[in-house]
Every structure is written in C-alpha cells, then in structure tokens.
Amino acid sequence: MTDTGSSGEERLLVVDDEPTVRELLAATLRFAGFTVTSAATGTEALEAARADRPALVLLDVMLPDLDGFQVVRRIRDLARPPIPVLFLTARDSPQDKVTGLTLGGDDYVTKPFDLEELIARIRAILRRTGTPEAATLTVGDLELDPEAHQVRRAGTPVRLSPTEFRLLHHLVLNAGRVVSKAQILDSVWQYDFAGDTSIVDTYISYLRRKLDPTGPRLIHTVHGVGYILRKPR
C-alpha cells in the first residue's frame, strides 16, 4: 500500500492489482491536485479505507483476493455517510454494471478509459457526495445551479428540459475540454440510445437555440471529435 503526494484536494484510494494502472492513475490524479493512496488487493483496500477514510475509492472488480463487489459491500459498512465508490474495471458486461451500481457504486467506468473524462466523473461524484461547494457553477456569464436545476445566461433565466439540463451540466463540468459524442452519450443518456450519437447533435442544437440569443456562443463544435463549452473571448 503506497501514498502518492502529500498535499492537494481530497484523498482518493486507487485499488487495482496491475502496478502499471495504479502508477498511471496515481500520477494523473496527483497532477490533478488529489492526494492518492493505492492498494493492490481487496484486503489492503479495506485497511486503507478504514485507516484513512478517503473521499472516494476507485475500485477494480477483478482483484486477487476479494472481488470488487465484495469490497464495495464492506466499504459501505465502514462509515456514515458511506464512502463513494467509482468502479474502474475491464468487466464491461451490462450485468456487471448493474451489479456494481446496485451494490452501491456511484459510477462504473470501463477500461480503457479517458483520463480527462475520469477526472471529470470523480469531481462530479465528489460534488454530489462531499462537502458542498459553491452551489452555482459559472462559465463566463452562464450560471448553472445543480441543486435548484436552474440556469441563467447574462442574468436571464433559461428554461431547459431535464435532458438538456443534464447535457449542459456535463459540458459545464468539462468546460474548456473537448468531449466526444460517445462520452456525452455515456454520461447523459447512459447507453439508452445504443450508441446512436445523432441524439447528441440534436440536443446540442436545442441548447444553442436557448443559450445563444442572450450572449456569444458558448458551445463549439470540434469537427470529427465532439463539442467544447468555453468562456467567450
């Protein structure tokens, strides 16, 4: 069991029996500002969770002793409120995803994964489960309040459908980064459209029609890749 970094934001626990994956994640998360503890087995993970009470656990399912599903059950009993868990695993069957989320996982990401998207998902979980941050997220003159489900552009309220709100929230959480249509589909629709990314284009056009009349364009197309929301220059 190792500790990477001595300062930063919340402490994360990375649990994976592959040294290369652990080292990559630890280095990436440390660079993003987190303090990282790592473990190679389910037993080590439980010891670390009990000793350090991490803000979030990144947990592989396939471990040499206990599997990740057994670990998440025991982690849930260690503290109140429960420690959030993000499954990060090569086990990509729908049944595994359902099992992981049903047992108390807060998210389920399959390997291979995009590091920037992973960090965005971690921050999203910490916002939902950790110490409350500022209620309103802002990008330029855009304000989004996740708790109240309210959006304002240049002080003017913008009425969005629940799906439009989830899409805009995902873009705001990733402001300044290009997100692919597949990533958006995964996060916002959660596989409901079987990989048909045309629904993303449709809802991006809805958002633009509602947001652009009150200010400069916020959502930009990166052809062949996806979309980026950024503060107007």
Tab-separated table of C-alpha atoms in Angstrom:
chain	number	residue	atom	x	y	z
A	1	MET	CA	0.000	0.000	0.000
A	2	THR	CA	1.505	3.323	-1.036
A	3	ASP	CA	0.786	7.007	-0.647
A	4	THR	CA	1.426	9.395	-3.511
A	5	GLY	CA	1.540	13.093	-2.782
A	6	SER	CA	1.469	14.968	0.474
A	7	SER	CA	-0.945	17.764	-0.297
A	8	GLY	CA	-3.839	18.561	-2.549
A	9	GLU	CA	-7.592	18.216	-2.564
A	10	GLU	CA	-9.491	15.200	-1.306
A	11	ARG	CA	-7.711	11.908	-0.687
A	12	LEU	CA	-8.532	9.178	-3.207
A	13	LEU	CA	-7.933	5.442	-2.833
A	14	VAL	CA	-6.969	3.617	-6.056
A	15	VAL	CA	-7.467	-0.174	-5.896
A	16	ASP	CA	-6.055	-2.229	-8.777
A	17	ASP	CA	-3.786	-5.267	-8.876
A	18	GLU	CA	-1.980	-4.071	-12.030
A	19	PRO	CA	1.034	-1.925	-10.994
A	20	THR	CA	1.074	-0.022	-14.305
A	21	VAL	CA	-2.556	1.030	-13.922
A	22	ARG	CA	-2.069	2.043	-10.279
A	23	GLU	CA	1.003	4.142	-11.111
A	24	LEU	CA	-0.670	5.818	-14.096
A	25	LEU	CA	-3.757	6.692	-12.082
A	26	ALA	CA	-1.779	7.887	-9.067
A	27	ALA	CA	0.411	10.161	-11.195
A	28	THR	CA	-2.542	11.552	-13.148
A	29	LEU	CA	-4.693	12.175	-10.088
A	30	ARG	CA	-1.791	13.728	-8.200
A	31	PHE	CA	-1.224	16.102	-11.127
A	32	ALA	CA	-4.936	16.988	-10.938
A	33	GLY	CA	-4.459	18.037	-7.306
A	34	PHE	CA	-5.571	14.993	-5.333
A	35	THR	CA	-3.744	13.031	-2.655
A	36	VAL	CA	-3.663	9.353	-3.631
A	37	THR	CA	-3.396	6.150	-1.619
A	38	SER	CA	-3.167	2.904	-3.570
A	39	ALA	CA	-3.879	-0.744	-2.821
A	40	ALA	CA	-3.340	-3.946	-4.810
A	41	THR	CA	-5.840	-6.236	-3.074
A	42	GLY	CA	-9.289	-6.076	-1.561
A	43	THR	CA	-7.861	-6.623	1.909
A	44	GLU	CA	-5.418	-3.733	1.515
A	45	ALA	CA	-8.269	-1.581	0.203
A	46	LEU	CA	-10.395	-2.230	3.288
A	47	GLU	CA	-7.452	-1.496	5.596
A	48	ALA	CA	-6.728	1.779	3.789
A	49	ALA	CA	-10.387	2.808	3.740
A	50	ARG	CA	-10.681	2.085	7.454
A	51	ALA	CA	-7.483	3.977	8.334
A	52	ASP	CA	-7.714	6.992	6.039
A	53	ARG	CA	-11.436	7.428	5.259
A	54	PRO	CA	-10.821	8.530	1.637
A	55	ALA	CA	-13.190	10.913	-0.095
A	56	LEU	CA	-13.640	8.378	-2.925
A	57	VAL	CA	-12.461	4.874	-3.871
A	58	LEU	CA	-11.573	3.925	-7.461
A	59	LEU	CA	-12.136	0.186	-7.390
A	60	ASP	CA	-11.291	-2.603	-9.826
A	61	VAL	CA	-13.635	-5.598	-9.840
A	62	MET	CA	-11.035	-8.295	-10.558
A	63	LEU	CA	-8.738	-8.474	-7.527
A	64	PRO	CA	-6.593	-11.414	-6.343
A	65	ASP	CA	-8.453	-11.990	-3.073
A	66	LEU	CA	-11.839	-10.355	-2.615
A	67	ASP	CA	-13.524	-9.156	-5.777
A	68	GLY	CA	-14.584	-5.532	-6.073
A	69	PHE	CA	-18.237	-6.363	-5.463
A	70	GLN	CA	-17.337	-7.909	-2.096
A	71	VAL	CA	-15.141	-4.917	-1.279
A	72	VAL	CA	-17.843	-2.338	-2.004
A	73	ARG	CA	-20.265	-4.150	0.327
A	74	ARG	CA	-17.747	-3.953	3.181
A	75	ILE	CA	-16.674	-0.384	2.409
A	76	ARG	CA	-20.314	0.680	2.654
A	77	ASP	CA	-20.371	-0.538	6.257
A	78	LEU	CA	-17.212	1.305	7.350
A	79	ALA	CA	-18.545	4.820	7.756
A	80	ARG	CA	-21.589	7.059	7.668
A	81	PRO	CA	-22.148	8.713	5.319
A	82	PRO	CA	-20.834	5.908	3.085
A	83	ILE	CA	-17.563	6.350	1.212
A	84	PRO	CA	-18.308	6.943	-2.512
A	85	VAL	CA	-17.045	4.258	-4.908
A	86	LEU	CA	-16.270	4.517	-8.625
A	87	PHE	CA	-15.762	1.142	-10.304
A	88	LEU	CA	-12.888	1.232	-12.810
A	89	THR	CA	-12.642	-2.157	-14.476
A	90	ALA	CA	-12.322	-4.239	-17.621
A	91	ARG	CA	-15.554	-6.059	-16.689
A	92	ASP	CA	-17.867	-4.370	-19.183
A	93	SER	CA	-20.955	-6.571	-19.378
A	94	PRO	CA	-24.309	-4.865	-18.681
A	95	GLN	CA	-24.897	-7.306	-15.813
A	96	ASP	CA	-21.609	-6.310	-14.151
A	97	LYS	CA	-22.544	-2.637	-14.451
A	98	VAL	CA	-25.964	-3.277	-12.945
A	99	THR	CA	-24.411	-5.308	-10.119
A	100	GLY	CA	-21.812	-2.644	-9.329
A	101	LEU	CA	-24.335	0.186	-9.251
A	102	THR	CA	-26.923	-1.850	-7.360
A	103	LEU	CA	-24.406	-2.710	-4.633
A	104	GLY	CA	-23.740	0.978	-4.046
A	105	GLY	CA	-21.246	2.091	-6.679
A	106	ASP	CA	-21.625	5.753	-7.598
A	107	ASP	CA	-20.318	5.278	-11.147
A	108	TYR	CA	-18.970	2.489	-13.362
A	109	VAL	CA	-16.189	3.195	-15.884
A	110	THR	CA	-14.744	0.505	-18.134
A	111	LYS	CA	-11.170	0.100	-19.353
A	112	PRO	CA	-9.719	1.520	-21.494
A	113	PHE	CA	-10.798	4.924	-20.205
A	114	ASP	CA	-10.163	8.572	-20.996
A	115	LEU	CA	-8.221	10.195	-18.154
A	116	GLU	CA	-9.817	13.630	-18.500
A	117	GLU	CA	-13.288	12.136	-18.509
A	118	LEU	CA	-12.392	10.031	-15.469
A	119	ILE	CA	-11.267	13.120	-13.540
A	120	ALA	CA	-14.486	14.907	-14.504
A	121	ARG	CA	-16.515	11.954	-13.212
A	122	ILE	CA	-14.539	11.917	-9.963
A	123	ARG	CA	-15.179	15.609	-9.411
A	124	ALA	CA	-18.864	15.141	-10.213
A	125	ILE	CA	-19.174	12.398	-7.575
A	126	LEU	CA	-17.316	14.499	-5.001
A	127	ARG	CA	-19.635	17.421	-5.685
A	128	ARG	CA	-22.657	15.195	-5.111
A	129	THR	CA	-21.388	13.390	-2.041
A	130	GLY	CA	-18.721	15.513	-0.388
A	131	THR	CA	-18.596	18.824	1.373
A	132	PRO	CA	-20.841	21.187	-0.576
A	133	GLU	CA	-19.024	23.575	-2.846
A	134	ALA	CA	-20.400	26.807	-4.203
A	135	ALA	CA	-23.905	25.884	-5.322
A	136	THR	CA	-23.632	27.634	-8.672
A	137	LEU	CA	-21.232	26.661	-11.461
A	138	THR	CA	-20.224	29.514	-13.759
A	139	VAL	CA	-18.604	29.763	-17.174
A	140	GLY	CA	-18.450	33.353	-18.370
A	141	ASP	CA	-21.962	34.765	-17.993
A	142	LEU	CA	-23.525	31.297	-17.765
A	143	GLU	CA	-24.673	30.192	-14.300
A	144	LEU	CA	-25.858	26.664	-13.543
A	145	ASP	CA	-27.213	25.620	-10.146
A	146	PRO	CA	-27.194	21.778	-9.945
A	147	GLU	CA	-29.264	21.665	-6.760
A	148	ALA	CA	-32.042	24.000	-7.892
A	149	HIS	CA	-31.849	22.872	-11.558
A	150	GLN	CA	-31.693	26.500	-12.636
A	151	VAL	CA	-29.741	28.089	-15.479
A	152	ARG	CA	-29.126	31.760	-16.193
A	153	ARG	CA	-27.345	33.421	-19.088
A	154	ALA	CA	-26.313	37.048	-18.518
A	155	GLY	CA	-28.766	37.089	-15.614
A	156	THR	CA	-31.671	35.853	-17.743
A	157	PRO	CA	-33.318	32.555	-16.701
A	158	VAL	CA	-33.111	29.784	-19.326
A	159	ARG	CA	-35.749	27.064	-19.236
A	160	LEU	CA	-34.304	23.616	-20.036
A	161	SER	CA	-35.782	20.144	-20.177
A	162	PRO	CA	-34.263	17.569	-17.783
A	163	THR	CA	-32.181	16.068	-20.605
A	164	GLU	CA	-30.997	19.486	-21.793
A	165	PHE	CA	-30.013	20.311	-18.217
A	166	ARG	CA	-28.013	17.069	-17.826
A	167	LEU	CA	-26.239	17.740	-21.119
A	168	LEU	CA	-25.376	21.319	-20.190
A	169	HIS	CA	-24.246	20.202	-16.726
A	170	HIS	CA	-21.871	17.664	-18.312
A	171	LEU	CA	-20.450	20.324	-20.635
A	172	VAL	CA	-20.001	22.794	-17.760
A	173	LEU	CA	-18.196	20.173	-15.635
A	174	ASN	CA	-15.824	19.695	-18.588
A	175	ALA	CA	-15.581	23.374	-19.537
A	176	GLY	CA	-12.505	24.072	-21.640
A	177	ARG	CA	-12.142	20.398	-22.652
A	178	VAL	CA	-13.305	18.696	-25.817
A	179	VAL	CA	-15.748	15.886	-25.011
A	180	SER	CA	-16.610	13.282	-27.609
A	181	LYS	CA	-20.156	12.414	-28.589
A	182	ALA	CA	-19.631	8.914	-27.196
A	183	GLN	CA	-18.574	10.332	-23.822
A	184	ILE	CA	-21.617	12.605	-23.754
A	185	LEU	CA	-23.927	9.742	-24.705
A	186	ASP	CA	-22.448	7.585	-21.947
A	187	SER	CA	-22.735	10.259	-19.254
A	188	VAL	CA	-26.037	11.909	-20.163
A	189	TRP	CA	-28.060	9.080	-21.725
A	190	GLN	CA	-26.249	6.135	-20.122
A	191	TYR	CA	-26.456	3.817	-23.138
A	192	ASP	CA	-30.203	4.287	-23.677
A	193	PHE	CA	-29.678	5.043	-27.362
A	194	ALA	CA	-27.368	2.100	-28.138
A	195	GLY	CA	-24.510	4.247	-29.366
A	196	ASP	CA	-26.552	6.466	-31.727
A	197	THR	CA	-24.707	9.777	-31.318
A	198	SER	CA	-27.152	11.703	-33.530
A	199	ILE	CA	-29.238	12.360	-30.410
A	200	VAL	CA	-26.291	14.349	-29.038
A	201	ASP	CA	-26.239	16.623	-32.111
A	202	THR	CA	-29.975	17.173	-31.779
A	203	TYR	CA	-29.794	18.227	-28.130
A	204	ILE	CA	-26.735	20.407	-28.712
A	205	SER	CA	-28.817	22.328	-31.272
A	206	TYR	CA	-31.614	22.676	-28.702
A	207	LEU	CA	-29.170	24.091	-26.154
A	208	ARG	CA	-27.685	26.534	-28.631
A	209	ARG	CA	-31.102	27.891	-29.565
A	210	LYS	CA	-31.838	28.551	-25.896
A	211	LEU	CA	-28.433	29.866	-24.793
A	212	ASP	CA	-27.101	31.848	-27.757
A	213	PRO	CA	-29.805	34.566	-28.034
A	214	THR	CA	-28.629	36.124	-24.743
A	215	GLY	CA	-24.876	36.217	-25.448
A	216	PRO	CA	-21.911	34.996	-27.514
A	217	ARG	CA	-21.788	31.313	-28.452
A	218	LEU	CA	-20.615	29.064	-25.619
A	219	ILE	CA	-20.809	25.591	-27.196
A	220	HIS	CA	-18.424	24.963	-30.092
A	221	THR	CA	-18.146	22.030	-32.487
A	222	VAL	CA	-14.800	20.286	-32.873
A	223	HIS	CA	-15.326	18.532	-36.182
A	224	GLY	CA	-14.719	14.805	-36.116
A	225	VAL	CA	-14.335	14.797	-32.321
A	226	GLY	CA	-17.199	16.344	-30.349
A	227	TYR	CA	-18.022	19.556	-28.528
A	228	ILE	CA	-16.432	22.043	-26.145
A	229	LEU	CA	-18.033	24.627	-23.884
A	230	ARG	CA	-15.750	27.562	-23.201
A	231	LYS	CA	-15.896	31.099	-21.910
A	232	PRO	CA	-16.264	33.620	-24.754
A	233	ARG	CA	-13.099	35.534	-25.523
